[in-house]
Each structure stands twice: as structure tokens, then as C-alpha cells.
Amino acid sequence: MDRYSFSLTTFAPNGKLLQIEHALAAVGNGSTSVGIKAANGVVIATEKKTGSSLIDVSSLEHMVMICDSIGMVYSGMGPDFRVLVSSARKAAQKYRRMYMEDPPVRILVKELASIMQEFTQSGGVRPFGVSLLIAGVDDRGPNLYQVDPSGSYFPWKATAIGKNMVNSKTFLEKRFDSDIDLEDAVYTAILTLKEGFEGQMTEQSIDVGVISTIPTTQADGEQKASKFQRLTPAEIKDYLSNVA
């Protein structure tokens, strides 16, 4: 079967494309990331681990905002993630120029999944070595999607990707409640990461992003849709102090 593992476009006798299996292995070696869809929003969280204590962790970008209403986190290969972030932002801007609003989450997910799928059947390329968790709010309410290197995507209530995926999903199955609110979802996400975390968890070693369905009230009394935002280290530290 090894002779099939060198070709992306040739199926092995068992019906698998082995390069996609290898891409999933790269995801499995990546940092653990979790996502939880709450009744009033979505939270995504990930580990920010480095190979050396000399690396400035503040420069690491595991989680990004694609547009005001959508954020994304990954497990796997960072350089591949950067390429997909660029494509996602271009797609979001193209949609906004045409329709004067942010794209629905499912539209952006389909766009990214199509790009990833194209890299599974083209010569001279390899699959992206990342899985994505995409969180956002649109006219359907809160949304959480997972996109894999094969280009397949699924909506989730709660899920995990990366190194500690199996244990994290088991933990989420026990703790998840469809009526959970966003505040409790943040605590649950941190506890899930803590299950398989090696060493001491600090505000510098994890990243948490949230988006709420509840509009924010401006100083002039005007209400605006909430934006996706990454929690500051100080905010994460507060959550950690209550978890401990």
C-alpha cells in the first residue's frame, strides 16, 4: 500500500487517499482546539504551546477574526493556516462588496471547504495539513463548523480537534448542555483544554475567542451586532482563577 501513499490523486485499493490520512496525522500532532455553541453565542479556544521557552508567545496567532461576525482557529500546520486565512478574508470582503453585509457562516465554510477539497484532486499540490473550527453568528443564530483536510465540513454543537481530540470530545459529551450560555461555555472550553494540558495553564498558554448573539449598546444608546473578539490575557486570567 506504501506505493499509493506518494500519489495524491491515486486511490489505494482500500478506497482511501493516503495523503489525506497523512494530513489528518499532521492535524493530530497539532495543538488541541475546542469549540462550543452556546444558546447565545459561540466560543472557540486553543492551546498556545511552543517548542522553546525563548519564543515570544504573544506573536503566535492560532486564532483570527475573518470578519466582524466570524472567527477561526486551527490545529495542524501554521503556514497552511495562514494561506486559508488569506483566502477566507478575501472571500468575506468579496461578499461584503456585493451584498453590503458579512457572509453567512455556512457560505464562508463552503468556500473554504471547496478550496481544501481542490487540493485533494490536483496534481503538483498536497492537502492542507490543518483542520479548522469556524465560529460565527448570522441570521440562523450561532454557528460552529469543523472543516477537515479532505474538504468535508460539519456543523457541531461542541467539538475538538488536535492532539487531545478523543479525550476532549469525551469530556464535552459529558459536560455539554444545549441550553448552556456563553459564559458557562467559556469555562467549559477552558476545562476541556485543561483535561489534557501538559504543565501549568496560564493566560499566556491558551487563546479564547467569543462571539455573542446579543447586540452591544453603544455610548449613544444605539445597538450594534456583537463582533468576534479574542479575550485579553487579563480576562483569561480571571476565568482561570475561577476554574482553579
PDB file of C-alpha atoms in Angstrom:
ATOM      1  CA  MET A   1       0.000   0.000   0.000  1.00  0.00           C
ATOM      2  CA  ASP A   2       3.013   2.310   0.504  1.00  0.00           C
ATOM      3  CA  ARG A   3       3.335   2.875  -3.248  1.00  0.00           C
ATOM      4  CA  TYR A   4      -0.030   4.666  -3.158  1.00  0.00           C
ATOM      5  CA  SER A   5       0.973   6.999  -0.361  1.00  0.00           C
ATOM      6  CA  PHE A   6       3.169   9.067  -2.679  1.00  0.00           C
ATOM      7  CA  SER A   7       0.342   9.971  -5.042  1.00  0.00           C
ATOM      8  CA  LEU A   8      -2.394  12.383  -4.034  1.00  0.00           C
ATOM      9  CA  THR A   9      -4.642  11.627  -6.983  1.00  0.00           C
ATOM     10  CA  THR A  10      -4.485   7.804  -6.872  1.00  0.00           C
ATOM     11  CA  PHE A  11      -6.789   5.797  -4.647  1.00  0.00           C
ATOM     12  CA  ALA A  12      -5.351   2.937  -2.625  1.00  0.00           C
ATOM     13  CA  PRO A  13      -7.104  -0.450  -3.033  1.00  0.00           C
ATOM     14  CA  ASN A  14      -8.976   0.153   0.225  1.00  0.00           C
ATOM     15  CA  GLY A  15     -10.581   3.278  -1.260  1.00  0.00           C
ATOM     16  CA  LYS A  16      -8.528   5.831   0.682  1.00  0.00           C
ATOM     17  CA  LEU A  17      -6.357   8.707  -0.458  1.00  0.00           C
ATOM     18  CA  LEU A  18      -3.393   8.154   1.801  1.00  0.00           C
ATOM     19  CA  GLN A  19      -2.085  11.716   1.545  1.00  0.00           C
ATOM     20  CA  ILE A  20      -5.306  12.843   3.252  1.00  0.00           C
ATOM     21  CA  GLU A  21      -4.650  10.297   6.005  1.00  0.00           C
ATOM     22  CA  HIS A  22      -1.190  11.807   6.429  1.00  0.00           C
ATOM     23  CA  ALA A  23      -2.709  15.305   6.549  1.00  0.00           C
ATOM     24  CA  LEU A  24      -5.039  14.172   9.329  1.00  0.00           C
ATOM     25  CA  ALA A  25      -1.986  12.833  11.173  1.00  0.00           C
ATOM     26  CA  ALA A  26      -0.475  16.336  10.954  1.00  0.00           C
ATOM     27  CA  VAL A  27      -3.684  17.704  12.481  1.00  0.00           C
ATOM     28  CA  GLY A  28      -3.474  15.087  15.217  1.00  0.00           C
ATOM     29  CA  ASN A  29       0.013  16.306  16.098  1.00  0.00           C
ATOM     30  CA  GLY A  30      -1.167  19.901  16.430  1.00  0.00           C
ATOM     31  CA  SER A  31      -2.334  21.856  19.455  1.00  0.00           C
ATOM     32  CA  THR A  32      -5.729  20.946  20.872  1.00  0.00           C
ATOM     33  CA  SER A  33      -8.565  23.297  19.907  1.00  0.00           C
ATOM     34  CA  VAL A  34     -12.178  23.181  21.098  1.00  0.00           C
ATOM     35  CA  GLY A  35     -15.400  24.852  20.059  1.00  0.00           C
ATOM     36  CA  ILE A  36     -18.749  25.113  21.849  1.00  0.00           C
ATOM     37  CA  LYS A  37     -22.003  26.525  20.513  1.00  0.00           C
ATOM     38  CA  ALA A  38     -23.966  28.122  23.335  1.00  0.00           C
ATOM     39  CA  ALA A  39     -27.577  29.284  23.345  1.00  0.00           C
ATOM     40  CA  ASN A  40     -26.467  32.898  22.901  1.00  0.00           C
ATOM     41  CA  GLY A  41     -23.145  32.655  21.078  1.00  0.00           C
ATOM     42  CA  VAL A  42     -20.078  30.560  20.269  1.00  0.00           C
ATOM     43  CA  VAL A  43     -16.708  30.103  21.967  1.00  0.00           C
ATOM     44  CA  ILE A  44     -13.517  28.666  20.461  1.00  0.00           C
ATOM     45  CA  ALA A  45     -10.333  28.032  22.427  1.00  0.00           C
ATOM     46  CA  THR A  46      -6.895  26.595  21.745  1.00  0.00           C
ATOM     47  CA  GLU A  47      -3.527  25.892  23.331  1.00  0.00           C
ATOM     48  CA  LYS A  48      -0.633  28.218  22.518  1.00  0.00           C
ATOM     49  CA  LYS A  49       2.321  25.901  23.031  1.00  0.00           C
ATOM     50  CA  THR A  50       5.807  26.454  21.667  1.00  0.00           C
ATOM     51  CA  GLY A  51       8.827  24.250  21.161  1.00  0.00           C
ATOM     52  CA  SER A  52      11.017  26.625  23.160  1.00  0.00           C
ATOM     53  CA  SER A  53      10.575  28.947  26.134  1.00  0.00           C
ATOM     54  CA  LEU A  54      12.571  31.558  24.204  1.00  0.00           C
ATOM     55  CA  ILE A  55       9.779  32.105  21.674  1.00  0.00           C
ATOM     56  CA  ASP A  56       7.593  35.167  22.241  1.00  0.00           C
ATOM     57  CA  VAL A  57       4.132  33.566  22.601  1.00  0.00           C
ATOM     58  CA  SER A  58       2.390  36.907  22.028  1.00  0.00           C
ATOM     59  CA  SER A  59       3.500  36.695  18.395  1.00  0.00           C
ATOM     60  CA  LEU A  60       1.776  33.347  17.820  1.00  0.00           C
ATOM     61  CA  GLU A  61      -1.541  33.562  16.010  1.00  0.00           C
ATOM     62  CA  HIS A  62      -3.618  30.413  16.364  1.00  0.00           C
ATOM     63  CA  MET A  63      -6.932  32.259  16.272  1.00  0.00           C
ATOM     64  CA  VAL A  64      -8.055  35.029  13.913  1.00  0.00           C
ATOM     65  CA  MET A  65     -11.032  37.187  13.029  1.00  0.00           C
ATOM     66  CA  ILE A  66     -12.131  36.687   9.415  1.00  0.00           C
ATOM     67  CA  CYS A  67     -14.772  39.419   9.512  1.00  0.00           C
ATOM     68  CA  ASP A  68     -16.788  41.068  12.280  1.00  0.00           C
ATOM     69  CA  SER A  69     -19.142  38.114  12.667  1.00  0.00           C
ATOM     70  CA  ILE A  70     -16.787  35.158  12.084  1.00  0.00           C
ATOM     71  CA  GLY A  71     -13.647  33.841  13.794  1.00  0.00           C
ATOM     72  CA  MET A  72     -11.483  30.814  13.119  1.00  0.00           C
ATOM     73  CA  VAL A  73      -8.986  28.585  14.924  1.00  0.00           C
ATOM     74  CA  TYR A  74      -6.903  25.655  13.704  1.00  0.00           C
ATOM     75  CA  SER A  75      -4.963  22.561  14.664  1.00  0.00           C
ATOM     76  CA  GLY A  76      -2.106  21.397  12.471  1.00  0.00           C
ATOM     77  CA  MET A  77       0.403  23.319  10.371  1.00  0.00           C
ATOM     78  CA  GLY A  78       0.561  27.075  10.945  1.00  0.00           C
ATOM     79  CA  PRO A  79       1.799  28.083   7.456  1.00  0.00           C
ATOM     80  CA  ASP A  80      -1.119  26.233   5.830  1.00  0.00           C
ATOM     81  CA  PHE A  81      -3.499  28.052   8.169  1.00  0.00           C
ATOM     82  CA  ARG A  82      -2.140  31.444   7.045  1.00  0.00           C
ATOM     83  CA  VAL A  83      -2.939  30.623   3.418  1.00  0.00           C
ATOM     84  CA  LEU A  84      -6.514  29.686   4.324  1.00  0.00           C
ATOM     85  CA  VAL A  85      -6.939  32.807   6.474  1.00  0.00           C
ATOM     86  CA  SER A  86      -5.966  34.956   3.495  1.00  0.00           C
ATOM     87  CA  SER A  87      -8.440  33.118   1.245  1.00  0.00           C
ATOM     88  CA  ALA A  88     -11.215  33.382   3.842  1.00  0.00           C
ATOM     89  CA  ARG A  89     -10.733  37.128   4.305  1.00  0.00           C
ATOM     90  CA  LYS A  90     -10.746  37.717   0.554  1.00  0.00           C
ATOM     91  CA  ALA A  91     -13.971  35.699   0.230  1.00  0.00           C
ATOM     92  CA  ALA A  92     -15.581  37.647   3.087  1.00  0.00           C
ATOM     93  CA  GLN A  93     -14.600  41.001   1.547  1.00  0.00           C
ATOM     94  CA  LYS A  94     -15.870  39.920  -1.866  1.00  0.00           C
ATOM     95  CA  TYR A  95     -19.239  39.001  -0.340  1.00  0.00           C
ATOM     96  CA  ARG A  96     -19.426  42.299   1.566  1.00  0.00           C
ATOM     97  CA  ARG A  97     -18.688  44.355  -1.556  1.00  0.00           C
ATOM     98  CA  MET A  98     -21.523  42.617  -3.355  1.00  0.00           C
ATOM     99  CA  TYR A  99     -24.168  42.389  -0.622  1.00  0.00           C
ATOM    100  CA  MET A 100     -23.069  45.083   1.875  1.00  0.00           C
ATOM    101  CA  GLU A 101     -23.019  42.641   4.788  1.00  0.00           C
ATOM    102  CA  ASP A 102     -20.822  39.887   6.227  1.00  0.00           C
ATOM    103  CA  PRO A 103     -21.296  36.457   4.644  1.00  0.00           C
ATOM    104  CA  PRO A 104     -23.435  33.839   6.402  1.00  0.00           C
ATOM    105  CA  VAL A 105     -21.182  31.381   8.201  1.00  0.00           C
ATOM    106  CA  ARG A 106     -22.227  28.447   6.008  1.00  0.00           C
ATOM    107  CA  ILE A 107     -21.302  30.383   2.826  1.00  0.00           C
ATOM    108  CA  LEU A 108     -17.772  31.080   4.063  1.00  0.00           C
ATOM    109  CA  VAL A 109     -17.398  27.491   5.271  1.00  0.00           C
ATOM    110  CA  LYS A 110     -18.390  26.155   1.839  1.00  0.00           C
ATOM    111  CA  GLU A 111     -15.877  28.478   0.174  1.00  0.00           C
ATOM    112  CA  LEU A 112     -13.009  27.264   2.373  1.00  0.00           C
ATOM    113  CA  ALA A 113     -14.079  23.623   2.096  1.00  0.00           C
ATOM    114  CA  SER A 114     -14.072  23.929  -1.711  1.00  0.00           C
ATOM    115  CA  ILE A 115     -10.514  25.282  -1.667  1.00  0.00           C
ATOM    116  CA  MET A 116      -9.359  22.463   0.611  1.00  0.00           C
ATOM    117  CA  GLN A 117     -11.139  19.842  -1.498  1.00  0.00           C
ATOM    118  CA  GLU A 118      -9.493  21.155  -4.679  1.00  0.00           C
ATOM    119  CA  PHE A 119      -6.116  20.413  -3.103  1.00  0.00           C
ATOM    120  CA  THR A 120      -7.080  16.729  -2.804  1.00  0.00           C
ATOM    121  CA  GLN A 121      -7.516  16.078  -6.542  1.00  0.00           C
ATOM    122  CA  SER A 122      -4.988  18.331  -8.271  1.00  0.00           C
ATOM    123  CA  GLY A 123      -1.538  17.329  -9.440  1.00  0.00           C
ATOM    124  CA  GLY A 124       1.553  19.011  -8.010  1.00  0.00           C
ATOM    125  CA  VAL A 125      -0.068  20.004  -4.709  1.00  0.00           C
ATOM    126  CA  ARG A 126      -0.705  18.393  -1.342  1.00  0.00           C
ATOM    127  CA  PRO A 127      -3.675  18.571   1.053  1.00  0.00           C
ATOM    128  CA  PHE A 128      -3.722  21.306   3.677  1.00  0.00           C
ATOM    129  CA  GLY A 129      -2.339  19.954   6.952  1.00  0.00           C
ATOM    130  CA  VAL A 130      -4.961  21.670   9.090  1.00  0.00           C
ATOM    131  CA  SER A 131      -8.457  21.217  10.438  1.00  0.00           C
ATOM    132  CA  LEU A 132     -10.455  24.366  11.141  1.00  0.00           C
ATOM    133  CA  LEU A 133     -13.085  25.359  13.677  1.00  0.00           C
ATOM    134  CA  ILE A 134     -15.138  28.263  12.328  1.00  0.00           C
ATOM    135  CA  ALA A 135     -17.400  30.163  14.726  1.00  0.00           C
ATOM    136  CA  GLY A 136     -19.847  32.901  13.837  1.00  0.00           C
ATOM    137  CA  VAL A 137     -23.282  34.440  14.118  1.00  0.00           C
ATOM    138  CA  ASP A 138     -25.696  35.128  11.258  1.00  0.00           C
ATOM    139  CA  ASP A 139     -29.426  35.138  10.556  1.00  0.00           C
ATOM    140  CA  ARG A 140     -29.571  31.486  11.657  1.00  0.00           C
ATOM    141  CA  GLY A 141     -28.085  32.326  15.051  1.00  0.00           C
ATOM    142  CA  PRO A 142     -24.808  30.950  16.430  1.00  0.00           C
ATOM    143  CA  ASN A 143     -22.864  28.535  14.198  1.00  0.00           C
ATOM    144  CA  LEU A 144     -19.908  26.221  14.762  1.00  0.00           C
ATOM    145  CA  TYR A 145     -18.357  24.278  11.868  1.00  0.00           C
ATOM    146  CA  GLN A 146     -15.392  21.944  11.509  1.00  0.00           C
ATOM    147  CA  VAL A 147     -13.581  21.693   8.169  1.00  0.00           C
ATOM    148  CA  ASP A 148     -11.098  18.854   7.550  1.00  0.00           C
ATOM    149  CA  PRO A 149      -8.230  18.469   5.029  1.00  0.00           C
ATOM    150  CA  SER A 150     -10.459  16.393   2.731  1.00  0.00           C
ATOM    151  CA  GLY A 151     -12.779  19.379   2.282  1.00  0.00           C
ATOM    152  CA  SER A 152     -15.579  17.785   4.299  1.00  0.00           C
ATOM    153  CA  TYR A 153     -17.362  20.018   6.788  1.00  0.00           C
ATOM    154  CA  PHE A 154     -19.940  19.505   9.508  1.00  0.00           C
ATOM    155  CA  PRO A 155     -21.898  21.726  11.898  1.00  0.00           C
ATOM    156  CA  TRP A 156     -21.285  20.885  15.558  1.00  0.00           C
ATOM    157  CA  LYS A 157     -22.776  21.690  18.939  1.00  0.00           C
ATOM    158  CA  ALA A 158     -19.376  21.111  20.522  1.00  0.00           C
ATOM    159  CA  THR A 159     -16.213  19.503  19.192  1.00  0.00           C
ATOM    160  CA  ALA A 160     -12.441  19.276  19.487  1.00  0.00           C
ATOM    161  CA  ILE A 161      -9.527  18.837  17.082  1.00  0.00           C
ATOM    162  CA  GLY A 162      -5.808  18.289  17.520  1.00  0.00           C
ATOM    163  CA  LYS A 163      -3.613  16.189  19.763  1.00  0.00           C
ATOM    164  CA  ASN A 164      -6.056  15.539  22.605  1.00  0.00           C
ATOM    165  CA  MET A 165      -9.152  15.337  20.417  1.00  0.00           C
ATOM    166  CA  VAL A 166     -10.510  11.996  21.670  1.00  0.00           C
ATOM    167  CA  ASN A 167     -10.336  12.803  25.387  1.00  0.00           C
ATOM    168  CA  SER A 168     -11.628  16.325  24.795  1.00  0.00           C
ATOM    169  CA  LYS A 169     -14.670  15.070  22.885  1.00  0.00           C
ATOM    170  CA  THR A 170     -15.393  12.547  25.626  1.00  0.00           C
ATOM    171  CA  PHE A 171     -15.241  15.348  28.203  1.00  0.00           C
ATOM    172  CA  LEU A 172     -17.515  17.573  26.099  1.00  0.00           C
ATOM    173  CA  GLU A 173     -20.076  14.792  25.692  1.00  0.00           C
ATOM    174  CA  LYS A 174     -20.358  14.607  29.482  1.00  0.00           C
ATOM    175  CA  ARG A 175     -20.442  18.370  30.109  1.00  0.00           C
ATOM    176  CA  PHE A 176     -22.315  19.832  27.140  1.00  0.00           C
ATOM    177  CA  ASP A 177     -25.883  21.091  27.529  1.00  0.00           C
ATOM    178  CA  SER A 178     -27.824  22.625  24.640  1.00  0.00           C
ATOM    179  CA  ASP A 179     -29.070  25.384  26.975  1.00  0.00           C
ATOM    180  CA  ILE A 180     -25.566  26.410  28.071  1.00  0.00           C
ATOM    181  CA  ASP A 181     -24.953  30.151  27.996  1.00  0.00           C
ATOM    182  CA  LEU A 182     -21.846  31.818  26.602  1.00  0.00           C
ATOM    183  CA  GLU A 183     -20.253  32.485  29.991  1.00  0.00           C
ATOM    184  CA  ASP A 184     -20.529  28.835  31.046  1.00  0.00           C
ATOM    185  CA  ALA A 185     -19.335  27.752  27.600  1.00  0.00           C
ATOM    186  CA  VAL A 186     -16.085  29.683  28.124  1.00  0.00           C
ATOM    187  CA  TYR A 187     -15.497  27.868  31.418  1.00  0.00           C
ATOM    188  CA  THR A 188     -16.316  24.512  29.793  1.00  0.00           C
ATOM    189  CA  ALA A 189     -13.896  25.213  26.924  1.00  0.00           C
ATOM    190  CA  ILE A 190     -11.095  26.040  29.363  1.00  0.00           C
ATOM    191  CA  LEU A 191     -11.829  22.941  31.450  1.00  0.00           C
ATOM    192  CA  THR A 192     -11.781  20.825  28.292  1.00  0.00           C
ATOM    193  CA  LEU A 193      -8.352  22.147  27.330  1.00  0.00           C
ATOM    194  CA  LYS A 194      -7.171  21.608  30.891  1.00  0.00           C
ATOM    195  CA  GLU A 195      -8.042  17.886  30.701  1.00  0.00           C
ATOM    196  CA  GLY A 196      -5.066  17.085  28.511  1.00  0.00           C
ATOM    197  CA  PHE A 197      -2.894  20.126  29.148  1.00  0.00           C
ATOM    198  CA  GLU A 198       0.743  19.397  29.931  1.00  0.00           C
ATOM    199  CA  GLY A 199       2.217  21.668  32.577  1.00  0.00           C
ATOM    200  CA  GLN A 200       0.553  24.669  34.185  1.00  0.00           C
ATOM    201  CA  MET A 201      -2.117  26.503  32.233  1.00  0.00           C
ATOM    202  CA  THR A 202      -1.721  30.293  32.268  1.00  0.00           C
ATOM    203  CA  GLU A 203      -3.292  33.231  30.450  1.00  0.00           C
ATOM    204  CA  GLN A 204      -0.323  33.157  28.060  1.00  0.00           C
ATOM    205  CA  SER A 205      -0.662  29.483  27.147  1.00  0.00           C
ATOM    206  CA  ILE A 206      -4.226  29.474  25.800  1.00  0.00           C
ATOM    207  CA  ASP A 207      -6.287  31.618  23.449  1.00  0.00           C
ATOM    208  CA  VAL A 208     -10.063  32.095  23.733  1.00  0.00           C
ATOM    209  CA  GLY A 209     -12.409  33.770  21.265  1.00  0.00           C
ATOM    210  CA  VAL A 210     -16.123  34.511  21.644  1.00  0.00           C
ATOM    211  CA  ILE A 211     -18.998  35.953  19.665  1.00  0.00           C
ATOM    212  CA  SER A 212     -22.433  36.647  21.102  1.00  0.00           C
ATOM    213  CA  THR A 213     -25.875  36.885  19.514  1.00  0.00           C
ATOM    214  CA  ILE A 214     -26.737  39.682  21.960  1.00  0.00           C
ATOM    215  CA  PRO A 215     -26.252  43.174  20.435  1.00  0.00           C
ATOM    216  CA  THR A 216     -23.958  45.594  22.263  1.00  0.00           C
ATOM    217  CA  THR A 217     -25.235  49.008  23.326  1.00  0.00           C
ATOM    218  CA  GLN A 218     -23.117  51.966  22.216  1.00  0.00           C
ATOM    219  CA  ALA A 219     -22.494  55.136  24.230  1.00  0.00           C
ATOM    220  CA  ASP A 220     -25.185  56.944  22.225  1.00  0.00           C
ATOM    221  CA  GLY A 221     -27.693  54.209  23.024  1.00  0.00           C
ATOM    222  CA  GLU A 222     -27.544  52.636  19.567  1.00  0.00           C
ATOM    223  CA  GLN A 223     -27.412  48.858  19.448  1.00  0.00           C
ATOM    224  CA  LYS A 224     -24.911  47.144  17.161  1.00  0.00           C
ATOM    225  CA  ALA A 225     -24.320  43.476  16.375  1.00  0.00           C
ATOM    226  CA  SER A 226     -21.626  41.912  18.546  1.00  0.00           C
ATOM    227  CA  LYS A 227     -18.239  41.264  16.953  1.00  0.00           C
ATOM    228  CA  PHE A 228     -15.985  38.256  17.274  1.00  0.00           C
ATOM    229  CA  GLN A 229     -13.314  39.038  19.837  1.00  0.00           C
ATOM    230  CA  ARG A 230     -10.336  37.328  21.402  1.00  0.00           C
ATOM    231  CA  LEU A 231     -10.234  37.553  25.172  1.00  0.00           C
ATOM    232  CA  THR A 232      -7.346  39.531  26.610  1.00  0.00           C
ATOM    233  CA  PRO A 233      -4.788  37.783  28.866  1.00  0.00           C
ATOM    234  CA  ALA A 234      -6.323  39.629  31.835  1.00  0.00           C
ATOM    235  CA  GLU A 235      -9.802  38.286  31.010  1.00  0.00           C
ATOM    236  CA  ILE A 236      -8.462  34.761  30.554  1.00  0.00           C
ATOM    237  CA  LYS A 237      -6.637  35.043  33.878  1.00  0.00           C
ATOM    238  CA  ASP A 238      -9.956  35.893  35.591  1.00  0.00           C
ATOM    239  CA  TYR A 239     -11.582  32.808  34.106  1.00  0.00           C
ATOM    240  CA  LEU A 240      -8.635  30.630  35.134  1.00  0.00           C
ATOM    241  CA  SER A 241      -8.785  31.893  38.697  1.00  0.00           C
ATOM    242  CA  ASN A 242     -12.433  30.818  38.913  1.00  0.00           C
ATOM    243  CA  VAL A 243     -11.722  27.436  37.321  1.00  0.00           C
ATOM    244  CA  ALA A 244      -8.908  26.537  39.697  1.00  0.00           C
TER     245      ALA A 244
END
